[in-house]
Every structure is written in C-alpha cells, then in structure tokens.
mmCIF file of C-alpha atoms (C1' of nucleotides) in Angstrom:
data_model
loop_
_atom_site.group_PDB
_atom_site.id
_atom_site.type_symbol
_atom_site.label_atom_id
_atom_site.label_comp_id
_atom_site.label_asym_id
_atom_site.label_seq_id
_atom_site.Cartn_x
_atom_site.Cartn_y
_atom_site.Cartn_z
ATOM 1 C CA UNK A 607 -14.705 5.926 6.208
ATOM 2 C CA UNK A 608 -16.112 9.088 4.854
ATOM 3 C CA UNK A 609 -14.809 9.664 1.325
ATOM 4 C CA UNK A 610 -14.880 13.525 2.391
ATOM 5 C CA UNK A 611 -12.241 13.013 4.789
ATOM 6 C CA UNK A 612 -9.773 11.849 1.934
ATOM 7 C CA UNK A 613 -7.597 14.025 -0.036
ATOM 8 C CA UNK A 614 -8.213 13.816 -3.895
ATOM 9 C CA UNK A 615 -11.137 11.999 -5.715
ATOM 10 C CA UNK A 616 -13.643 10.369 -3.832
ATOM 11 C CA UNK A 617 -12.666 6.615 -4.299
ATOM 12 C CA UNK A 618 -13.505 3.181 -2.647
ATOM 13 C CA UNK A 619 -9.385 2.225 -3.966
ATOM 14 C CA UNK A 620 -7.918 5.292 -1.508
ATOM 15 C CA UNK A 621 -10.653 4.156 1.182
ATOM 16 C CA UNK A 622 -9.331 0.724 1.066
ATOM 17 C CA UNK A 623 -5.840 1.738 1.083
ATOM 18 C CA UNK A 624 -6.457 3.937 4.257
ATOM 19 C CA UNK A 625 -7.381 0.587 5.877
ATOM 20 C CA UNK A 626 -4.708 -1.806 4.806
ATOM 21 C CA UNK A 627 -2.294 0.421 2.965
ATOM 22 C CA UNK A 628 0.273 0.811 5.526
ATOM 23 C CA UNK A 629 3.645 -1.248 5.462
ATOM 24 C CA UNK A 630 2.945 -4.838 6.983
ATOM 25 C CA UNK A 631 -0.500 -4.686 7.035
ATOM 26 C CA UNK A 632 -1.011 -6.933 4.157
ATOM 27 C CA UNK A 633 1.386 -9.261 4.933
ATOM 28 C CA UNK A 634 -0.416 -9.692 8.605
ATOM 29 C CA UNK A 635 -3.370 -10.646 6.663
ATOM 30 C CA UNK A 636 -1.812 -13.037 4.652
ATOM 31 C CA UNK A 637 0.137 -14.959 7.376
ATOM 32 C CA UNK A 638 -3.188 -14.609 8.954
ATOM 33 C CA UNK A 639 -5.212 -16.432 6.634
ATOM 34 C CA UNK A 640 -2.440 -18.936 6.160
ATOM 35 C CA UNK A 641 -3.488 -19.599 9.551
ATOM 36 C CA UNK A 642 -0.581 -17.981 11.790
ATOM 37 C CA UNK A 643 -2.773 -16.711 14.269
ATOM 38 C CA UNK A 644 0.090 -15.546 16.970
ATOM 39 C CA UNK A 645 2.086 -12.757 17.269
ATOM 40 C CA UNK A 646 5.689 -14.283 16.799
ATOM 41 C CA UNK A 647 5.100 -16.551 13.799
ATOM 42 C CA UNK A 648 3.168 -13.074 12.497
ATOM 43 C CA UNK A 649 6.109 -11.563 12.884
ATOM 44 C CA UNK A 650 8.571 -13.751 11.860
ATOM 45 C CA UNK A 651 6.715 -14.740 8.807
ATOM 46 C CA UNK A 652 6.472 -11.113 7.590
ATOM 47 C CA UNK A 653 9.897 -9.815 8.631
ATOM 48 C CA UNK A 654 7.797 -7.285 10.504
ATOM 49 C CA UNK A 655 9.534 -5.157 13.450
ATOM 50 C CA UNK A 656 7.534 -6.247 16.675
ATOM 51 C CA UNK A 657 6.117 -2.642 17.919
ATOM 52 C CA UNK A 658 5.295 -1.937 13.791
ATOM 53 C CA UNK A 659 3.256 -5.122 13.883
ATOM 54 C CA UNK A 660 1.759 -4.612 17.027
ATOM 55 C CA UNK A 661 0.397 -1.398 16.084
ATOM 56 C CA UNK A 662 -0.526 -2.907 12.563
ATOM 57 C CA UNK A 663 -2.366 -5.147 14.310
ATOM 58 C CA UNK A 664 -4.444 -2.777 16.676
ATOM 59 C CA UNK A 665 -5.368 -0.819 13.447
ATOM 60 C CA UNK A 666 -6.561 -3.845 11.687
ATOM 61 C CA UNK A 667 -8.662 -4.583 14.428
ATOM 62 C CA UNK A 668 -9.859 -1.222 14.659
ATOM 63 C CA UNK A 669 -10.542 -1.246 11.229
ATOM 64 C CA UNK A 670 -12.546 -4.540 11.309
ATOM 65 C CA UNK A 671 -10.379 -6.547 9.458
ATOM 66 C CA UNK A 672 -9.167 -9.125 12.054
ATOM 67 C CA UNK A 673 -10.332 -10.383 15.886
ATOM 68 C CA UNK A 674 -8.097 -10.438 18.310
ATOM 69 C CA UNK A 675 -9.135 -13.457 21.056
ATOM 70 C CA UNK A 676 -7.480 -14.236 24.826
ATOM 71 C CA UNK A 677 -6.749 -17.849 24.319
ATOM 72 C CA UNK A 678 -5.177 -17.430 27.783
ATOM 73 C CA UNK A 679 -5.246 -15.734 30.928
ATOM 74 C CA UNK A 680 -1.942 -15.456 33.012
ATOM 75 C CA UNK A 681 -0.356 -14.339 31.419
ATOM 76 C CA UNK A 682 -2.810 -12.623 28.722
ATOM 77 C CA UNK A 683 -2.039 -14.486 25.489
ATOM 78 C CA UNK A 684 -3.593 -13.515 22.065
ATOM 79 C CA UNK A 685 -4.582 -14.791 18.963
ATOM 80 C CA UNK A 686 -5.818 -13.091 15.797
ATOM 81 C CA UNK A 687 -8.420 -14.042 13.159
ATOM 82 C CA UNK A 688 -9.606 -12.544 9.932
ATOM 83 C CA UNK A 689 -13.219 -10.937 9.969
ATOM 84 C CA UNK A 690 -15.392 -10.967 7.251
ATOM 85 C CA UNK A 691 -13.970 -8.597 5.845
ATOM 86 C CA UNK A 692 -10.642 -9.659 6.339
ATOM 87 C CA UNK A 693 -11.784 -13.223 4.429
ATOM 88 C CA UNK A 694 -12.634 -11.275 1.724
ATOM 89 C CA UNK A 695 -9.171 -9.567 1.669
ATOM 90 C CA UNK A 696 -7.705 -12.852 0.315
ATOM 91 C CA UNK A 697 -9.558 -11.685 -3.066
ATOM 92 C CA UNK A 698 -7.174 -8.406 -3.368
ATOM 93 C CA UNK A 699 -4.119 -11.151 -2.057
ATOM 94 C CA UNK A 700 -4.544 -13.514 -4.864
ATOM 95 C CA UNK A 701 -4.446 -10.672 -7.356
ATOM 96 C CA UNK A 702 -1.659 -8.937 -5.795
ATOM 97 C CA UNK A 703 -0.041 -12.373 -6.021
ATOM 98 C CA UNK A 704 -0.659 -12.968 -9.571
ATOM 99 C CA UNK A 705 0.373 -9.708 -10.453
ATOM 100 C CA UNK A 706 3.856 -10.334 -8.454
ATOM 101 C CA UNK A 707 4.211 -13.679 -9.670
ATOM 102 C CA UNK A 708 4.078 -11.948 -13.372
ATOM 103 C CA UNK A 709 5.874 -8.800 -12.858
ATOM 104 C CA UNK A 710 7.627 -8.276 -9.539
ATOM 105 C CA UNK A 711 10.101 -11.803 -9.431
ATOM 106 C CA UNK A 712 12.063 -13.413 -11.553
ATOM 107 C CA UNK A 713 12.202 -16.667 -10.330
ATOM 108 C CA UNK A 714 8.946 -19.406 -10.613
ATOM 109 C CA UNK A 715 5.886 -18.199 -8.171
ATOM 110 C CA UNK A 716 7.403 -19.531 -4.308
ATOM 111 C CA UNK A 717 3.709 -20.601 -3.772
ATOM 112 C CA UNK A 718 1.278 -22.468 -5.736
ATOM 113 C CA UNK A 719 -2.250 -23.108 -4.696
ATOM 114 C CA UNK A 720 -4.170 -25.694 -5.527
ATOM 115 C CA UNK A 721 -7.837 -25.003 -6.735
ATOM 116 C CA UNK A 722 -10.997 -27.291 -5.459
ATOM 117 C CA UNK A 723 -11.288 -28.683 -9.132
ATOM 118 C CA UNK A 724 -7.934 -30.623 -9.150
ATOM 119 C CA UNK A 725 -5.905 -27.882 -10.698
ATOM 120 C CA UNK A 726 -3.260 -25.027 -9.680
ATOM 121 C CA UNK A 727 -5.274 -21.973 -9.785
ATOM 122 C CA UNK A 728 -5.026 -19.282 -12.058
ATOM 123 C CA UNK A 729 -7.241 -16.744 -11.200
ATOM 124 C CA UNK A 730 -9.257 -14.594 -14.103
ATOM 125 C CA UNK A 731 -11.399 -11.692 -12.710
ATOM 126 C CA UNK A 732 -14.574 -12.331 -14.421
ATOM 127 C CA UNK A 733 -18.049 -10.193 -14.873
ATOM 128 C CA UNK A 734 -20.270 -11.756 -12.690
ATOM 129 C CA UNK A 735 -23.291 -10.206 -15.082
ATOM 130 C CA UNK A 736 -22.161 -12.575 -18.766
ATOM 131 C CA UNK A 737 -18.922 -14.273 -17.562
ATOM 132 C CA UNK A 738 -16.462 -13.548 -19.758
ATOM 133 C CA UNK A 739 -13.356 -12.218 -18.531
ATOM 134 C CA UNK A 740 -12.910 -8.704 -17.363
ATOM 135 C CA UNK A 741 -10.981 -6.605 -20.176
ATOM 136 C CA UNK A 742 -10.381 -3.461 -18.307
ATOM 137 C CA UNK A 743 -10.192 -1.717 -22.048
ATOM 138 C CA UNK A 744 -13.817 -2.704 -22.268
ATOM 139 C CA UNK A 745 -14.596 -0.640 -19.372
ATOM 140 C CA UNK A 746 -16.997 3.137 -19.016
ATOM 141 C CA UNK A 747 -16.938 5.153 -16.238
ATOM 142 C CA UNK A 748 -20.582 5.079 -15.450
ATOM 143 C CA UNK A 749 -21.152 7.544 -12.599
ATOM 144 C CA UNK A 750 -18.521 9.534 -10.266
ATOM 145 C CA UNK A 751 -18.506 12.374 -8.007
ATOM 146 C CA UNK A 752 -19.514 15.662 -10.367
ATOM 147 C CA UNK A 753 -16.142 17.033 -11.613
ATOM 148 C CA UNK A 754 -13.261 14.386 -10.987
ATOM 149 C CA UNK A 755 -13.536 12.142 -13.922
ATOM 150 C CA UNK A 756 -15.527 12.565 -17.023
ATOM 151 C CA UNK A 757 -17.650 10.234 -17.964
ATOM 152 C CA UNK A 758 -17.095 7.535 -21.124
ATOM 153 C CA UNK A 759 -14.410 4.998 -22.217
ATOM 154 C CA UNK A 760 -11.626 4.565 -20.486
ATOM 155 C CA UNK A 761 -8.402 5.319 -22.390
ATOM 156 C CA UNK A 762 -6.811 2.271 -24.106
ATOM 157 C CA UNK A 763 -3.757 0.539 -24.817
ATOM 158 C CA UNK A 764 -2.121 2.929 -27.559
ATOM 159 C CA UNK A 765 -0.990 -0.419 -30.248
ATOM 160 C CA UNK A 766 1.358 2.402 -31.957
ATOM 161 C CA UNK A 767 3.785 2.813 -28.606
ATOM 162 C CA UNK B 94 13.194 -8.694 -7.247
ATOM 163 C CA UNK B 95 15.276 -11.379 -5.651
ATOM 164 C CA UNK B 96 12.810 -13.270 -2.831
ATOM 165 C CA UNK B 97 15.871 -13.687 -1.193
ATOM 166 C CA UNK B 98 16.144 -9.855 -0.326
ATOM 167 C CA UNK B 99 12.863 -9.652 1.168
ATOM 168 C CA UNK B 100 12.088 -10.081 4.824
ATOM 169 C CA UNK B 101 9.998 -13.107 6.143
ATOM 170 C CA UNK B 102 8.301 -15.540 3.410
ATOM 171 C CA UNK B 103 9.609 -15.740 0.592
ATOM 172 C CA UNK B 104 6.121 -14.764 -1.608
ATOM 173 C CA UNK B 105 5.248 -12.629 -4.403
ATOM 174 C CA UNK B 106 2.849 -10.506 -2.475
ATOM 175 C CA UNK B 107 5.579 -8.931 -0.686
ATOM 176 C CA UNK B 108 7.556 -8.404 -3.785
ATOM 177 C CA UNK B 109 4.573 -6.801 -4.973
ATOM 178 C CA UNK B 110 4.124 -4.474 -2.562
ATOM 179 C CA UNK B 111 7.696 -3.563 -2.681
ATOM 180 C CA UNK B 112 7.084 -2.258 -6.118
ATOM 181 C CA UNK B 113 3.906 -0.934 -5.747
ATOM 182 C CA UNK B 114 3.394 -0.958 -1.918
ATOM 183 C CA UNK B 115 4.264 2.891 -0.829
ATOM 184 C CA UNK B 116 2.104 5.717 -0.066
ATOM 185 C CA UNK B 117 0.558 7.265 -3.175
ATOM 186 C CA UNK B 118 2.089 4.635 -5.797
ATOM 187 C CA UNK B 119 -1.634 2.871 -6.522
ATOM 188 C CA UNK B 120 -3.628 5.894 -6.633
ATOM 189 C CA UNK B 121 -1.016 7.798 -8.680
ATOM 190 C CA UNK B 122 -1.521 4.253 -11.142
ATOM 191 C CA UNK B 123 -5.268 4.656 -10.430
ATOM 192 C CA UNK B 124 -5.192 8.125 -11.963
ATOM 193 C CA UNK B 125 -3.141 7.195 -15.008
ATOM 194 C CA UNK B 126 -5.305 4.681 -15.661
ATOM 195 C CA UNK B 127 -8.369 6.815 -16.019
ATOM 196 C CA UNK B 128 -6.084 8.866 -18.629
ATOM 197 C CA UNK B 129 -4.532 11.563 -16.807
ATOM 198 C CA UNK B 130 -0.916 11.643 -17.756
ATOM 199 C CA UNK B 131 0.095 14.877 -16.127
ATOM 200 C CA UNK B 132 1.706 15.263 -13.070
ATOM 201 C CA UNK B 133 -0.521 17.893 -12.064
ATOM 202 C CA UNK B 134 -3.801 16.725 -12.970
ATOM 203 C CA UNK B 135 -2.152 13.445 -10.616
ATOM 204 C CA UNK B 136 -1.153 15.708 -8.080
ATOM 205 C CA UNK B 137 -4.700 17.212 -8.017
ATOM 206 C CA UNK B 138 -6.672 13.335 -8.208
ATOM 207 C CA UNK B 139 -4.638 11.937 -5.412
ATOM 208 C CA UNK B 140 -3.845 14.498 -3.326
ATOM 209 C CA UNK B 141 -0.454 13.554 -2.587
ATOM 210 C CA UNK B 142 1.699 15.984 -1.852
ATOM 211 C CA UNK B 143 4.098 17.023 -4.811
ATOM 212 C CA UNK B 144 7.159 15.985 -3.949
ATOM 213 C CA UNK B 145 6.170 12.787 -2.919
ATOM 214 C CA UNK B 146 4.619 12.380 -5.829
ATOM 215 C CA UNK B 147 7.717 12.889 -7.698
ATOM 216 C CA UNK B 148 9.651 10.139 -5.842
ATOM 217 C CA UNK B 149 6.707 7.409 -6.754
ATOM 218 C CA UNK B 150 6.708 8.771 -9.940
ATOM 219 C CA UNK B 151 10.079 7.576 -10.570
ATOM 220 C CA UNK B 152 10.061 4.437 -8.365
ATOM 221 C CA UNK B 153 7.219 3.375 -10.886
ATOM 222 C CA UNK B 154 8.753 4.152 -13.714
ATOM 223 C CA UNK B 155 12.102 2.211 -12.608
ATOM 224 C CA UNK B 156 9.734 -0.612 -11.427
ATOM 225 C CA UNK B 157 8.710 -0.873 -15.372
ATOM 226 C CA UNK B 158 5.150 0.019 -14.488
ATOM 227 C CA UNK B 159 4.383 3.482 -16.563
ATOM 228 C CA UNK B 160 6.628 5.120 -18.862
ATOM 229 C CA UNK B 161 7.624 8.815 -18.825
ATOM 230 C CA UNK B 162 7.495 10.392 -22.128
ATOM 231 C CA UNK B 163 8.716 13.892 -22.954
ATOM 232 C CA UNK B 164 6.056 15.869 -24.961
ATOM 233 C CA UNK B 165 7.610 19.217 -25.052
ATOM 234 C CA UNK B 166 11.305 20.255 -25.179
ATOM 235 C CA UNK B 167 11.654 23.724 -23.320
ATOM 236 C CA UNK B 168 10.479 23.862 -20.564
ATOM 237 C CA UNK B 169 10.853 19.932 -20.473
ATOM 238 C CA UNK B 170 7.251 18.693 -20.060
ATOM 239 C CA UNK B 171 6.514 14.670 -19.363
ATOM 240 C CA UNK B 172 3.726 12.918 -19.627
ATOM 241 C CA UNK B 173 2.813 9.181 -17.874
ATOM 242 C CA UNK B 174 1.728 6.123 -19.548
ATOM 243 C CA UNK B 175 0.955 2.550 -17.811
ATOM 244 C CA UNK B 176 3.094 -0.382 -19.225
ATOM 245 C CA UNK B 177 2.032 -3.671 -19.952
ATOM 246 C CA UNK B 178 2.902 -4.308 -16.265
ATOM 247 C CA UNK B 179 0.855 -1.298 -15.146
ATOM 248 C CA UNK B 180 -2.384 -2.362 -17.705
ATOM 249 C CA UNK B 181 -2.282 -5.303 -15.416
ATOM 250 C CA UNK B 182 -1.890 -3.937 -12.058
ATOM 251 C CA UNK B 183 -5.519 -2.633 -12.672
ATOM 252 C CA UNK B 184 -6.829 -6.126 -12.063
ATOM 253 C CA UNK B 185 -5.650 -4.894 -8.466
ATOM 254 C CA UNK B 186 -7.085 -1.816 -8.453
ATOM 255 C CA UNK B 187 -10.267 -3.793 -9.583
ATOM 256 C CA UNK B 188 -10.130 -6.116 -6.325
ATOM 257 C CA UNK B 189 -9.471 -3.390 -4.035
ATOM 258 C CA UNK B 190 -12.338 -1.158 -5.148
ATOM 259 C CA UNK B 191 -14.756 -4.044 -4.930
ATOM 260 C CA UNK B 192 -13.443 -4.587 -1.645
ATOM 261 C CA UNK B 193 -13.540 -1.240 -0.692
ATOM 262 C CA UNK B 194 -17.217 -0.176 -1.861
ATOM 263 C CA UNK B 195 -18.156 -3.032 0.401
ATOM 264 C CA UNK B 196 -15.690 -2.629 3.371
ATOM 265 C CA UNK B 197 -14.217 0.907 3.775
ATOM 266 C CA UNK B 198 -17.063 3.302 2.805
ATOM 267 C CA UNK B 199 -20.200 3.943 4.403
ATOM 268 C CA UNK B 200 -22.018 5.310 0.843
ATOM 269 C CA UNK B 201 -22.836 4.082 -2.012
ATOM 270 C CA UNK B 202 -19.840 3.287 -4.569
ATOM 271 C CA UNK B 203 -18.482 6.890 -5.290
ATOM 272 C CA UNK B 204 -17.062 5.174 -9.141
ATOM 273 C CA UNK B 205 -18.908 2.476 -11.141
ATOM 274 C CA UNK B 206 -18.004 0.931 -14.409
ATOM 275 C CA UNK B 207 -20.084 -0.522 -17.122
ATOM 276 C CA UNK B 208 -18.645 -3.361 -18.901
ATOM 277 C CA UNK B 209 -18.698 -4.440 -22.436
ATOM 278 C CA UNK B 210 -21.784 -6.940 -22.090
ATOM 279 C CA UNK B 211 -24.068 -3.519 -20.764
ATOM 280 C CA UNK B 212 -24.080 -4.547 -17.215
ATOM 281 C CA UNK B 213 -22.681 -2.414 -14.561
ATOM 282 C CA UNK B 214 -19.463 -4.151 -13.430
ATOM 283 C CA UNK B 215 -19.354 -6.811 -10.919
ATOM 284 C CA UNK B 216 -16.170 -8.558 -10.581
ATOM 285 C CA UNK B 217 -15.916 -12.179 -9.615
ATOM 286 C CA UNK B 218 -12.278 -14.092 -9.510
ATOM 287 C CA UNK B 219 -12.795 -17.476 -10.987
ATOM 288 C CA UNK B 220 -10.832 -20.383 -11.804
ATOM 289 C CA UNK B 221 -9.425 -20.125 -14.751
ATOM 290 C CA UNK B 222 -9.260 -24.241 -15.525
ATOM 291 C CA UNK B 223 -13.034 -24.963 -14.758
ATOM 292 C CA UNK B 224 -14.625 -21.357 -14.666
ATOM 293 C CA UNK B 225 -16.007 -21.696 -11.350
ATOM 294 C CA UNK B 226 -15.637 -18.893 -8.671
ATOM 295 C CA UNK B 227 -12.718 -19.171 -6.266
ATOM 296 C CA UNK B 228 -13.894 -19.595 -2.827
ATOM 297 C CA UNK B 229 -10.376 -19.088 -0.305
ATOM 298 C CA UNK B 230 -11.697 -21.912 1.548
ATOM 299 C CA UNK B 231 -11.293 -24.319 -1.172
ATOM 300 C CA UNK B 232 -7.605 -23.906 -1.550
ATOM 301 C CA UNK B 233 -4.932 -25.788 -0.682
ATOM 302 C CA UNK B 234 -1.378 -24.276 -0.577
ATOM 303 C CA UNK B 235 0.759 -26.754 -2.789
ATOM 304 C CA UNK B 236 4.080 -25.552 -2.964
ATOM 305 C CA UNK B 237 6.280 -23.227 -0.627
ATOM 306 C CA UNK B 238 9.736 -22.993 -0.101
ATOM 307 C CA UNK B 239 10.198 -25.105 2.631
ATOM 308 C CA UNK B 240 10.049 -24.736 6.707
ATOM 309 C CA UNK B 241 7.534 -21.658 5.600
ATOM 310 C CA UNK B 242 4.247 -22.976 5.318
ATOM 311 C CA UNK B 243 3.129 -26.527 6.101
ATOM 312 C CA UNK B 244 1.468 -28.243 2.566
ATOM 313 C CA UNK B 245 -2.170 -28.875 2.892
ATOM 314 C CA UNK B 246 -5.200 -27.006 3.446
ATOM 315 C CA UNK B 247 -5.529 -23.381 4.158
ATOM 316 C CA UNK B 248 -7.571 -22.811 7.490
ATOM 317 C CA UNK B 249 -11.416 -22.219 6.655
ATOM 318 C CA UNK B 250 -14.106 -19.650 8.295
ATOM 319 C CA UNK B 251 -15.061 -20.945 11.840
ATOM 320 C CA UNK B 252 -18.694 -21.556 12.072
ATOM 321 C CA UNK B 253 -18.807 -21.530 15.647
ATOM 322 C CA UNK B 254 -17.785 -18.311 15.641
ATOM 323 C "C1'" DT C 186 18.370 -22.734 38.871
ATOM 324 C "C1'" DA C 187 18.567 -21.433 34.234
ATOM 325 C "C1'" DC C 188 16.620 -20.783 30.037
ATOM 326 C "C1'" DA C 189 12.927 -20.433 26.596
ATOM 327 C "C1'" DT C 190 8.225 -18.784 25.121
ATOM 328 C "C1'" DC C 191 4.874 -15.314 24.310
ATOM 329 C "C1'" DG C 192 3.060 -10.829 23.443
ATOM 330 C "C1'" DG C 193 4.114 -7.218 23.678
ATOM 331 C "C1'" DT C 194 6.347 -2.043 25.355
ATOM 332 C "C1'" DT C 195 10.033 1.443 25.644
ATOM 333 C "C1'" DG C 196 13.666 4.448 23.999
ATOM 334 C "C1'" DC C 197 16.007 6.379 20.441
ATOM 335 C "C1'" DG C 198 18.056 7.629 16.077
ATOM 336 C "C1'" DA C 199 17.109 7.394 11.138
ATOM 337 C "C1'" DA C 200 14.124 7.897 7.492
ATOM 338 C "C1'" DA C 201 9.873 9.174 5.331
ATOM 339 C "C1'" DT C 202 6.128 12.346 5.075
ATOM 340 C "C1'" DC C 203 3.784 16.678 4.986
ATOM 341 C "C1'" DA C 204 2.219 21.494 3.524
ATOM 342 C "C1'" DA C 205 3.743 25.383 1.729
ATOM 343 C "C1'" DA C 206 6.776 28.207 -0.692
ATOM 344 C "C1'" DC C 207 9.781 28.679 -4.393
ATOM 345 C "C1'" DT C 208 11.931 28.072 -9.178
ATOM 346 C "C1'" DA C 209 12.245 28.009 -14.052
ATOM 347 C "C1'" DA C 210 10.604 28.111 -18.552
ATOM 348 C "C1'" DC C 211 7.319 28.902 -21.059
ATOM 349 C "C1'" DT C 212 2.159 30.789 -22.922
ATOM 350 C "C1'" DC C 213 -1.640 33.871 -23.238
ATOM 351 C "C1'" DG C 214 -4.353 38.213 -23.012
ATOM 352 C "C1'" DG C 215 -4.362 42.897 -23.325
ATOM 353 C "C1'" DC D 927 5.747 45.060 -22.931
ATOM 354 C "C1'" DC D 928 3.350 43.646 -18.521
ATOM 355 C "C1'" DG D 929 1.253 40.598 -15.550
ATOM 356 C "C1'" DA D 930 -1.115 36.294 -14.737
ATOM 357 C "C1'" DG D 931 -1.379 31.476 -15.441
ATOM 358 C "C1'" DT D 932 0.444 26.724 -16.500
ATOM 359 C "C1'" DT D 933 3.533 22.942 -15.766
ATOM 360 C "C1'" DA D 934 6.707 20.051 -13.443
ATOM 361 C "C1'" DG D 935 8.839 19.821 -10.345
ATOM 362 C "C1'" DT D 936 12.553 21.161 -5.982
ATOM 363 C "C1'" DT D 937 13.441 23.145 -1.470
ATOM 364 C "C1'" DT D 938 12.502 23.993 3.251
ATOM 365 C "C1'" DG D 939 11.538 22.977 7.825
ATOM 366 C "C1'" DA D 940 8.464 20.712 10.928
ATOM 367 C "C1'" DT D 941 6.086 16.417 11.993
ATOM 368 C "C1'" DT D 942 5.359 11.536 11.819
ATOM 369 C "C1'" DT D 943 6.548 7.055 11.111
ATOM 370 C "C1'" DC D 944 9.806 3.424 10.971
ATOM 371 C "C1'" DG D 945 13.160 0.109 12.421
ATOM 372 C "C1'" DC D 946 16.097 -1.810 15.756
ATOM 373 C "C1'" DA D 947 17.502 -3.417 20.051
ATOM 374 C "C1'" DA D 948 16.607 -4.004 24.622
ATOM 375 C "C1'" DC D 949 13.564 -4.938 28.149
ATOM 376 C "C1'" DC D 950 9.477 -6.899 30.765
ATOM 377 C "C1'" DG D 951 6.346 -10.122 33.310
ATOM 378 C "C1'" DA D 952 4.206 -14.365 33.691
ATOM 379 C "C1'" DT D 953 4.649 -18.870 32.745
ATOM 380 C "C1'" DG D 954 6.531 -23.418 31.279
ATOM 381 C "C1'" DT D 955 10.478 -26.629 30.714
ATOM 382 C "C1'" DA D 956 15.098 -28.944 31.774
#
DNA sequence: TACATCGGTTGCGAAATCAAACTAACTCGG
DNA sequence: CCGAGTTAGTTTGATTTCGCAACCGATGTA
C-alpha cells in the first residue's frame, strides 16, 4: 500500500483498515484462526452472505492475509489458512475483543481463553522497551508526515469533564 | 448490544465492530484522539467525505464512544471528545498501527510515538497474570456458548508449510 | 433414485457511499 | 457596508456495495 494513494493523513491505522476494514473481513479471520478453514462453517460462523464472503475472501488473499489451498480435485474444493500476517492479526482480535467484552455487550465475555500460564488471559499492551504497561496519555508524537499532526504530547483525559 | 442480535457466533468482536466497524468510524476516533475536535479539521485528517462523516459522527456518539459538546451558541458549533470507552478503543488503534507499519505499508512508519520511559514505542500484548508475552499459539479457547466452537486448543502455525 | 455437501456464482433490488454543491450563521479585514 | 473566509453540516444525483435467494456442478451417501 502506498500511503499516497489514501485520502487524509498518511497512516499505517487507514493502511490497515484498507486491508481488513471491510464488513466480514475480520470475522473471516477470526473463524479462520479458530481453525474453520472451509467456506460453509466460514460462513455460517460469521453470518456472512455467501458471494460477500467469497469476495472477502479473494481480497484477503490478495492482500496476503490468508492461503487459499485445493484440498481436492473433482470437484475443486478449498481451504483457507492465515499467513503470517494473518497470525499476527489475532493481536488486533484480542484487543478488539477486550475492548467489546468491556464496552460493546452487556452480558459476561461469550469466550474466554485460556493463557499458557494456567490463567484466563487478560491482555495488557505493554512497551516492549521497560515493560510497564502502555498509558496512551504517556504518549508523544515523535515524527509524522510534515503538516498533519504537530509534534508533542498527546492531549489527555480532561479530569474536570 | 444483545449477542443474540448478531449474526453467526455469538462473540464480542463482532459486537465490536458493530459499534465501531463502519467506514470512517476508527480514523474519525484516530483523529480525535490526536486532539482534533472539529469536524472539519476530521473531515480534512480522514478524508471522508462530509456527510458520511456526519452519520459516524453520531453513530459514535450514540455508541457512548466521544461526546459532542456545544462550544458556541449561534451558529451552533460542536466540538468531539473521546469517552472513557473511546480512551480505550486506542489500545485498538495501537494494535492496528503496529500491524499495519509491518503489514500494509511498503515505507517506513509514516507516525511514531515515544513513550514515557524515552523509548520510541513498541507495543507488546502480554499476559496480564504472569507478564509474559501472549503468543496465539499458546491459547486455548475455554468457554463458548455451546455447538460454536469445540473447547480445547486453538490450531497452531503449520511448520510444514 | 433421491438427497445432502461443498464452494461457490448469478441476478436483482435495497442500501450505503461518493464528490461536489449548497446552506446558514457567523467573523474578519478593509 | 462589502466581500471573503470559517464552520458544521445537508442536499443532490450518480456510483458502488450489500444482502438475499436461487441456482449450479461434481461428488458422496442412503
């Protein structure tokens, strides 16, 4: 993607979005890395209408998110698989699903995962540099493209609103 | 948001994209997260075409994630804050631009941030519990409404592959 | 023979999106 | 007072995307 080709400020978040942004395409990669690899449980795990998904699908793969593998000949059957970069996408899933768990039901989270140390996880985006946790009021703009953002602190949480 | 209304699994992800899922809605929370509160000056970041942005505008704000406050009476003049719910959503704006600097550009990161400790920003997702970072392969899914998912392990990276 | 499975494609109407123009109420400079 | 600019949209009309239902072809199963 050439950040010249998007509208507005130059920005890895609309570059990303122009990959997976579109309806369903998230929710392909999720069933996909719960390891639904075929088209109908794809579809019926997402709620997706078939020719939507199919094209999802092809733009995925164009995109280099997911694989799509024969598994048979006659008739041509597919399956789908996440690329590395698809992998990776489970990173942006598990904060999209904290964030939902939090803020978008009301009911307890419908999924739970269960973390290689014993317990449920609860993610915590982290600086890899010290460690601590990420407090995104403790955050400067360090360099942009000339002109769209000015450089310094980020604005914070106003305490009097 | 009732899991019940969605299409396919029931899951938070898709209730978060419901909320925050359309065209324009993340960038236009991008943009009032680096302080621009005016619909122009979001108009002009994002690119999104006016009217459009007028519709997200007010999904978000009926969502609960940024307020609209007036600042002027006559001509009636509004300006856009993030609420608690927004603050948070840019833990996901967070994931997707690490994601995208890696995946979806072809440049060097167009934004970078420096965090608190001095270093430039490098986000991992850890574990809350024992601190370590969260590999997606060491997960198990451990609750789902049933007949969705199967319990047990999530399908890891094929080697052979 | 009849039906189900799988991975789509096709056709079509409804809805969303787009760029551009327009509105309305002000402010500022001269 | 005049004209230009700012701000936050709304309106218009064309384009694009979406969603649904039906269909398809090759195969497998009862």
């Amino acid at each position: 993607m050439r950040l010249e080709d998007l509208p507005g400020r130059p920005c890895s978040v609309a570059a990303a979005l122009n990959l997976i942004g579109e309806k369903w395409s998230l929710l392909a990669v999720r069933e996909i890395a719960f390891g639904n690899k075929r088209f109908d449980a794809i579809a019926r795990n997402t709620g997706a209408p078939r020719d939507r998904l199919a094209a999802r699908l092809r733009a995925l793969e164009a995109a280099g998110v997911i694989t799509r593998r024969r598994y048979s000949e006659h008739p041509p059957r597919y399956e789908y698989e996440l690329t590395e970069a698809g992998r990776e996408l489970r990173g942006v899933l598990t904060a999209l699903r904290a964030w939902g768990d939090k803020w978008a039901i009301d009911a307890p989270p419908p999924t739970a995962f269960e973390h290689g140390c014993g317990h449920d996880l609860d993610p915590v985006m982290t600086c890899r540099h010290c460690g601590e946790e990420i407090d995104p009021d403790d955050l400067r703009v360090r360099v942009t493209a000339t002109g769209w953002t000015r450089q310094g602190p980020l604005p914070r949480a106003d305490p009097a609103r």
